[in-house]
mmCIF file of C-alpha atoms in Angstrom:
data_model
loop_
_atom_site.group_PDB
_atom_site.id
_atom_site.type_symbol
_atom_site.label_atom_id
_atom_site.label_comp_id
_atom_site.label_asym_id
_atom_site.label_seq_id
_atom_site.Cartn_x
_atom_site.Cartn_y
_atom_site.Cartn_z
ATOM 1 C CA MET A 1 -19.561 81.604 37.068
ATOM 2 C CA ARG A 2 -22.213 79.165 38.226
ATOM 3 C CA ALA A 3 -24.035 79.631 34.922
ATOM 4 C CA CYS A 4 -20.843 78.971 32.969
ATOM 5 C CA LEU A 5 -20.142 75.794 34.917
ATOM 6 C CA THR A 6 -23.697 74.624 34.327
ATOM 7 C CA MET A 7 -23.377 75.220 30.581
ATOM 8 C CA LEU A 8 -19.977 73.459 30.468
ATOM 9 C CA GLY A 9 -21.418 70.393 32.235
ATOM 10 C CA ALA A 10 -24.242 70.219 29.708
ATOM 11 C CA VAL A 11 -21.781 70.339 26.817
ATOM 12 C CA LEU A 12 -19.685 67.530 28.338
ATOM 13 C CA LEU A 13 -22.800 65.438 28.903
ATOM 14 C CA LEU A 14 -23.866 65.966 25.318
ATOM 15 C CA SER A 15 -20.412 64.887 24.082
ATOM 16 C CA ALA A 16 -20.508 61.700 26.105
ATOM 17 C CA CYS A 17 -23.997 60.616 25.027
ATOM 18 C CA GLY A 18 -24.117 62.790 21.988
ATOM 19 C CA GLY A 19 -25.802 62.823 18.671
ATOM 20 C CA LYS A 20 -22.764 61.566 16.761
ATOM 21 C CA PRO A 21 -21.360 58.023 17.338
ATOM 22 C CA ALA A 22 -17.797 57.758 18.534
ATOM 23 C CA SER A 23 -15.285 56.977 15.797
ATOM 24 C CA THR A 24 -14.198 53.319 15.471
ATOM 25 C CA SER A 25 -10.684 52.688 16.716
ATOM 26 C CA PRO A 26 -8.098 51.109 14.311
ATOM 27 C CA ALA A 27 -7.991 47.994 16.450
ATOM 28 C CA ALA A 28 -11.717 47.449 16.010
ATOM 29 C CA ALA A 29 -11.730 48.335 12.314
ATOM 30 C CA ALA A 30 -9.251 45.668 11.208
ATOM 31 C CA PRO A 31 -7.656 42.616 12.862
ATOM 32 C CA THR A 32 -4.092 42.890 13.999
ATOM 33 C CA GLY A 33 -1.322 40.904 12.268
ATOM 34 C CA ALA A 34 -1.582 38.244 14.972
ATOM 35 C CA GLN A 35 -5.344 38.020 14.527
ATOM 36 C CA GLN A 36 -4.940 37.698 10.753
ATOM 37 C CA SER A 37 -2.419 34.896 11.218
ATOM 38 C CA ARG A 38 -4.792 33.042 13.517
ATOM 39 C CA GLU A 39 -7.695 33.482 11.098
ATOM 40 C CA THR A 40 -5.565 32.305 8.154
ATOM 41 C CA ALA A 41 -4.374 29.273 10.093
ATOM 42 C CA SER A 42 -7.964 28.488 11.067
ATOM 43 C CA THR A 43 -9.100 28.739 7.441
ATOM 44 C CA GLU A 44 -6.262 26.502 6.243
ATOM 45 C CA SER A 45 -7.022 23.999 9.000
ATOM 46 C CA MET A 46 -10.687 23.852 7.952
ATOM 47 C CA ALA A 47 -9.673 23.392 4.317
ATOM 48 C CA ALA A 48 -7.317 20.594 5.252
ATOM 49 C CA GLY A 49 -10.037 19.004 7.358
ATOM 50 C CA SER A 50 -12.320 18.851 4.361
ATOM 51 C CA GLY A 51 -9.793 16.696 2.447
ATOM 52 C CA THR A 52 -8.615 13.141 3.063
ATOM 53 C CA ALA A 53 -8.893 12.002 6.651
ATOM 54 C CA SER A 54 -5.686 11.173 8.475
ATOM 55 C CA GLY A 55 -6.746 7.538 8.726
ATOM 56 C CA ALA A 56 -7.154 7.104 4.958
ATOM 57 C CA PRO A 57 -4.713 4.942 2.985
ATOM 58 C CA THR A 58 -1.471 6.550 1.932
ATOM 59 C CA SER A 59 -1.819 8.170 -1.481
ATOM 60 C CA VAL A 60 -0.274 6.502 -4.502
ATOM 61 C CA SER A 61 2.265 8.304 -6.666
ATOM 62 C CA SER A 62 1.906 8.887 -10.398
ATOM 63 C CA GLN A 63 3.826 5.661 -11.003
ATOM 64 C CA GLY A 64 1.336 3.818 -8.817
ATOM 65 C CA THR A 65 3.928 2.845 -6.236
ATOM 66 C CA PHE A 66 3.855 3.270 -2.483
ATOM 67 C CA GLU A 67 5.442 6.609 -1.487
ATOM 68 C CA GLY A 68 7.350 6.899 -4.753
ATOM 69 C CA ARG A 69 9.175 3.583 -4.393
ATOM 70 C CA THR A 70 10.130 2.352 -7.875
ATOM 71 C CA GLY A 71 12.479 -0.575 -7.186
ATOM 72 C CA GLU A 72 11.335 -3.996 -8.396
ATOM 73 C CA LEU A 73 11.534 -7.576 -7.164
ATOM 74 C CA VAL A 74 11.000 -10.679 -9.295
ATOM 75 C CA ASN A 75 9.666 -13.758 -7.481
ATOM 76 C CA PRO A 76 11.143 -12.813 -4.092
ATOM 77 C CA ASP A 77 11.674 -15.578 -1.551
ATOM 78 C CA ASN A 78 9.962 -15.752 1.832
ATOM 79 C CA SER A 79 12.636 -14.011 3.876
ATOM 80 C CA THR A 80 12.940 -11.169 1.367
ATOM 81 C CA MET A 81 9.199 -10.514 1.667
ATOM 82 C CA VAL A 82 9.486 -10.431 5.445
ATOM 83 C CA PHE A 83 12.283 -7.854 5.197
ATOM 84 C CA LEU A 84 10.209 -5.884 2.683
ATOM 85 C CA TYR A 85 7.224 -5.837 5.011
ATOM 86 C CA TYR A 86 9.296 -4.367 7.848
ATOM 87 C CA ASP A 87 10.849 -1.817 5.502
ATOM 88 C CA LEU A 88 7.457 -0.708 4.167
ATOM 89 C CA ALA A 89 5.941 -0.526 7.640
ATOM 90 C CA GLY A 90 8.884 1.459 9.007
ATOM 91 C CA ILE A 91 9.205 -0.995 11.900
ATOM 92 C CA PRO A 92 12.683 -2.032 13.085
ATOM 93 C CA PRO A 93 12.973 -5.795 12.507
ATOM 94 C CA PRO A 94 13.805 -7.959 15.573
ATOM 95 C CA MET A 95 17.310 -8.503 14.245
ATOM 96 C CA ASP A 96 18.890 -9.738 17.490
ATOM 97 C CA ASN A 97 16.174 -12.359 17.930
ATOM 98 C CA TRP A 98 16.706 -13.561 14.380
ATOM 99 C CA VAL A 99 20.447 -13.792 14.929
ATOM 100 C CA GLU A 100 20.060 -15.857 18.077
ATOM 101 C CA GLY A 101 17.487 -18.095 16.397
ATOM 102 C CA ASP A 102 19.784 -18.915 13.473
ATOM 103 C CA SER A 103 21.030 -22.508 13.671
ATOM 104 C CA ARG A 104 24.611 -21.391 13.026
ATOM 105 C CA VAL A 105 24.479 -19.439 16.280
ATOM 106 C CA GLN A 106 22.073 -21.619 18.238
ATOM 107 C CA TYR A 107 23.974 -24.880 17.741
ATOM 108 C CA ALA A 108 27.513 -23.576 17.400
ATOM 109 C CA PRO A 109 30.125 -24.550 20.016
ATOM 110 C CA GLY A 110 30.676 -21.854 22.603
ATOM 111 C CA PRO A 111 33.970 -20.516 21.193
ATOM 112 C CA GLU A 112 32.431 -20.145 17.725
ATOM 113 C CA LYS A 113 29.212 -18.376 18.706
ATOM 114 C CA ALA A 114 30.602 -14.829 18.663
ATOM 115 C CA ALA A 115 32.081 -15.144 15.164
ATOM 116 C CA ASN A 116 28.964 -16.850 13.814
ATOM 117 C CA ARG A 117 26.747 -14.252 15.433
ATOM 118 C CA LYS A 118 28.667 -11.508 13.659
ATOM 119 C CA THR A 119 28.404 -13.305 10.300
ATOM 120 C CA VAL A 120 24.675 -13.945 10.610
ATOM 121 C CA LYS A 121 23.933 -10.371 11.663
ATOM 122 C CA ALA A 122 25.875 -8.990 8.685
ATOM 123 C CA GLU A 123 23.906 -11.223 6.326
ATOM 124 C CA LEU A 124 20.573 -10.156 7.801
ATOM 125 C CA GLU A 125 21.464 -6.459 7.712
ATOM 126 C CA SER A 126 22.540 -6.764 4.078
ATOM 127 C CA ALA A 127 19.266 -8.498 3.191
ATOM 128 C CA ALA A 128 17.274 -5.812 4.995
ATOM 129 C CA ALA A 129 19.097 -3.041 3.136
ATOM 130 C CA SER A 130 18.485 -4.689 -0.245
ATOM 131 C CA VAL A 131 14.722 -4.029 -0.149
ATOM 132 C CA HIS A 132 14.918 -0.264 0.373
ATOM 133 C CA GLY A 133 12.921 1.506 -2.331
ATOM 134 C CA ILE A 134 11.079 -1.592 -3.569
ATOM 135 C CA GLY A 135 7.570 -0.704 -4.759
ATOM 136 C CA VAL A 136 6.866 -3.137 -7.610
ATOM 137 C CA LEU A 137 6.581 -6.924 -7.477
ATOM 138 C CA HIS A 138 6.592 -9.477 -10.309
ATOM 139 C CA LEU A 139 5.222 -12.871 -9.298
ATOM 140 C CA SER A 140 4.726 -16.132 -11.164
ATOM 141 C CA MET A 141 1.823 -18.158 -9.820
ATOM 142 C CA SER A 142 -1.045 -20.461 -10.707
ATOM 143 C CA ALA A 143 -3.981 -18.563 -12.202
ATOM 144 C CA ASN A 144 -6.653 -20.945 -10.899
ATOM 145 C CA LEU A 145 -8.713 -20.135 -13.976
ATOM 146 C CA SER A 146 -12.452 -20.747 -13.914
ATOM 147 C CA ASP A 147 -14.477 -22.226 -16.743
ATOM 148 C CA TYR A 148 -15.882 -19.788 -19.272
ATOM 149 C CA ASP A 149 -19.060 -17.975 -18.254
ATOM 150 C CA PRO A 150 -21.130 -17.367 -21.412
ATOM 151 C CA THR A 151 -23.605 -15.156 -19.559
ATOM 152 C CA TYR A 152 -20.988 -12.516 -18.801
ATOM 153 C CA GLY A 153 -18.533 -13.437 -21.555
ATOM 154 C CA GLU A 154 -15.565 -13.944 -19.255
ATOM 155 C CA PHE A 155 -13.176 -16.211 -17.441
ATOM 156 C CA THR A 156 -12.335 -15.542 -13.790
ATOM 157 C CA VAL A 157 -8.697 -15.540 -12.686
ATOM 158 C CA GLN A 158 -9.568 -16.793 -9.228
ATOM 159 C CA ALA A 159 -6.038 -16.391 -7.857
ATOM 160 C CA LEU A 160 -6.521 -12.601 -8.046
ATOM 161 C CA SER A 161 -9.908 -12.407 -6.341
ATOM 162 C CA PRO A 162 -10.201 -10.028 -3.337
ATOM 163 C CA SER A 163 -10.542 -12.974 -0.948
ATOM 164 C CA GLN A 164 -7.254 -14.549 -2.055
ATOM 165 C CA GLU A 165 -3.828 -13.845 -0.629
ATOM 166 C CA VAL A 166 -0.275 -15.047 -1.129
ATOM 167 C CA GLU A 167 1.543 -16.009 2.073
ATOM 168 C CA PHE A 168 5.248 -15.794 2.841
ATOM 169 C CA GLN A 169 6.652 -17.313 6.033
ATOM 170 C CA ALA A 170 10.203 -16.905 7.286
ATOM 171 C CA LEU A 171 12.101 -15.913 10.432
ATOM 172 C CA GLY A 172 9.105 -16.754 12.578
ATOM 173 C CA GLN A 173 6.963 -14.186 10.714
ATOM 174 C CA LYS A 174 4.041 -14.477 8.283
ATOM 175 C CA VAL A 175 3.434 -11.827 5.628
ATOM 176 C CA SER A 176 0.344 -11.890 3.427
ATOM 177 C CA LEU A 177 0.014 -10.246 0.013
ATOM 178 C CA ARG A 178 -3.466 -9.055 -0.970
ATOM 179 C CA PHE A 179 -4.970 -7.529 -4.105
ATOM 180 C CA ALA A 180 -6.870 -4.300 -3.467
ATOM 181 C CA ASN A 181 -8.289 -4.174 -6.994
ATOM 182 C CA GLY A 182 -8.892 -7.908 -7.238
ATOM 183 C CA ARG A 183 -12.571 -7.487 -8.032
ATOM 184 C CA VAL A 184 -11.644 -5.882 -11.358
ATOM 185 C CA ALA A 185 -8.337 -7.674 -11.940
ATOM 186 C CA GLN A 186 -9.851 -11.163 -11.737
ATOM 187 C CA ILE A 187 -12.079 -10.634 -14.775
ATOM 188 C CA TRP A 188 -10.700 -11.773 -18.146
ATOM 189 C CA LYS A 189 -13.164 -10.724 -20.821
ATOM 190 C CA VAL A 190 -13.223 -13.005 -23.887
ATOM 191 C CA PRO A 191 -15.694 -12.786 -26.803
ATOM 192 C CA ALA A 192 -17.861 -15.880 -27.088
ATOM 193 C CA ALA A 193 -16.528 -16.590 -30.590
ATOM 194 C CA GLU A 194 -12.979 -16.931 -29.194
ATOM 195 C CA SER A 195 -13.750 -18.725 -25.965
ATOM 196 C CA GLN A 196 -14.076 -22.239 -27.424
ATOM 197 C CA ALA A 197 -10.568 -22.150 -28.934
ATOM 198 C CA ILE A 198 -9.157 -21.205 -25.518
ATOM 199 C CA ARG A 199 -11.124 -23.936 -23.765
ATOM 200 C CA ASP A 200 -9.897 -26.500 -26.289
ATOM 201 C CA LYS A 201 -6.310 -25.416 -25.713
ATOM 202 C CA ILE A 202 -6.330 -25.529 -21.900
ATOM 203 C CA GLY A 203 -8.581 -28.594 -21.592
ATOM 204 C CA ARG A 204 -10.565 -29.584 -18.546
ATOM 205 C CA SER A 205 -7.608 -29.279 -16.203
ATOM 206 C CA ARG A 206 -7.284 -25.542 -16.971
ATOM 207 C CA ASN A 207 -3.628 -25.784 -15.994
ATOM 208 C CA VAL A 208 -2.827 -22.105 -16.491
ATOM 209 C CA SER A 209 -0.097 -20.020 -14.884
ATOM 210 C CA MET A 210 0.407 -16.285 -14.871
ATOM 211 C CA ASP A 211 3.102 -13.658 -14.487
ATOM 212 C CA VAL A 212 1.586 -10.712 -12.632
ATOM 213 C CA THR A 213 2.879 -7.201 -11.960
ATOM 214 C CA LEU A 214 1.863 -5.585 -8.674
ATOM 215 C CA ASN A 215 2.238 -2.059 -7.342
ATOM 216 C CA ILE A 216 2.552 -1.839 -3.558
ATOM 217 C CA LEU A 217 -0.065 0.411 -1.940
ATOM 218 C CA GLY A 218 0.677 0.046 1.756
ATOM 219 C CA VAL A 219 0.888 -2.228 4.762
ATOM 220 C CA LEU A 220 -1.293 -3.304 7.661
ATOM 221 C CA PRO A 221 0.897 -4.291 10.630
ATOM 222 C CA ALA A 222 -0.062 -7.202 12.848
ATOM 223 C CA PRO A 223 1.671 -9.266 15.543
ATOM 224 C CA GLY A 224 4.122 -11.706 14.027
ATOM 225 C CA GLY A 225 3.874 -10.180 10.571
ATOM 226 C CA GLY A 226 1.264 -8.267 8.599
ATOM 227 C CA VAL A 227 -0.380 -7.604 5.248
ATOM 228 C CA ILE A 228 1.046 -5.908 2.157
ATOM 229 C CA SER A 229 -1.700 -4.374 0.014
ATOM 230 C CA THR A 230 -1.125 -4.202 -3.755
ATOM 231 C CA ASN A 231 -2.788 -3.202 -6.998
ATOM 232 C CA VAL A 232 -2.667 -5.591 -9.947
ATOM 233 C CA VAL A 233 -1.250 -3.684 -12.935
ATOM 234 C CA ASP A 234 -1.188 -6.401 -15.600
ATOM 235 C CA TYR A 235 -0.678 -10.122 -16.071
ATOM 236 C CA GLU A 236 0.169 -12.677 -18.720
ATOM 237 C CA LEU A 237 -1.692 -15.973 -18.827
ATOM 238 C CA ARG A 238 0.139 -19.035 -20.116
ATOM 239 C CA ASP A 239 -1.012 -22.573 -20.854
ATOM 240 C CA ASN A 240 1.354 -24.825 -18.914
ATOM 241 C CA GLN A 241 0.879 -27.812 -21.181
ATOM 242 C CA SER A 242 1.874 -26.145 -24.445
ATOM 243 C CA GLY A 243 3.721 -23.154 -23.003
ATOM 244 C CA SER A 244 1.790 -20.799 -25.267
ATOM 245 C CA VAL A 245 0.584 -17.369 -24.176
ATOM 246 C CA LEU A 246 -3.203 -17.181 -23.835
ATOM 247 C CA ALA A 247 -3.521 -13.457 -23.158
ATOM 248 C CA ARG A 248 -1.821 -10.333 -21.874
ATOM 249 C CA VAL A 249 -4.301 -8.456 -19.714
ATOM 250 C CA GLN A 250 -3.939 -4.776 -18.754
ATOM 251 C CA VAL A 251 -6.014 -4.045 -15.664
ATOM 252 C CA PRO A 252 -7.965 -0.732 -15.637
ATOM 253 C CA GLN A 253 -6.669 1.512 -12.856
#
C-alpha cells in the first residue's frame, strides 16, 4: 500500500509540473465581449484623436457656409448684425436690458411703460428670429483700391486685407466682421497691357466701390460683442464716377 501511495504521489507531482504545458483557458485565448468593446472604443478614440482637435474652427459645409446655414442678408444694418452675432454664437441676447434701454420705455410716462415694454420686446424678438439660418452676406463698401503694382502685375483691394474689419454698433454692442482669406482675396491680378486703361478710367482718386459676397465661417465671442469670421467668395468692382464695372473677381477657395 505504501508503495502504491508513493507511486501515486509521483504521478500527481509529474502532472502538476509536468512535461506538457497546461491548456490555455478560453478566457485567456480571446477577449470577452466586454473586453472587445473596450478595445474597439479605445481604437476609435485614438483614431478620433488623430483628426481635428476640438479647439479647431468649425468645419465649413460644401456650400461654404457656417454649419449649413444658407440664408442671405444684403447690406444688413447695425442692429441686424448684432442679432446675427448672438444667433451664430448661440448666446442668448440680453433682451430685457435692451427693452429697458429703449427710449420708448425709458422715457415713457409710468402708465405707458408696460404697454411700450411689450411692444419693444416683440419687435426685438421678431428681429432676433429673422436672422436664423443666415450664412451668407452681401455688402456694398468702398474698395480702397491701391495704385497698380507693375512688379507683381496687380492692384490691391485694401478693404479686404486681413488687417481690415467692418464694424457694426447697436444696442450697446460692437460686432466686427473680418476676412479670413483676405490675403488672397485682396489681390486683383491685371495684365500690364490692360492696367493703364483701368488707371485712366478711375483717375488719381481711385474712387472705386465693390459689392462683395461673404460666407460666414464662425464667431469669436467677446465682452460687449465679438467677431464674425468670413471668407470672401467673390466681388464686383465699380468705378463710382462713371458707374461702369471694372471687374468681377472670383476668389480661389
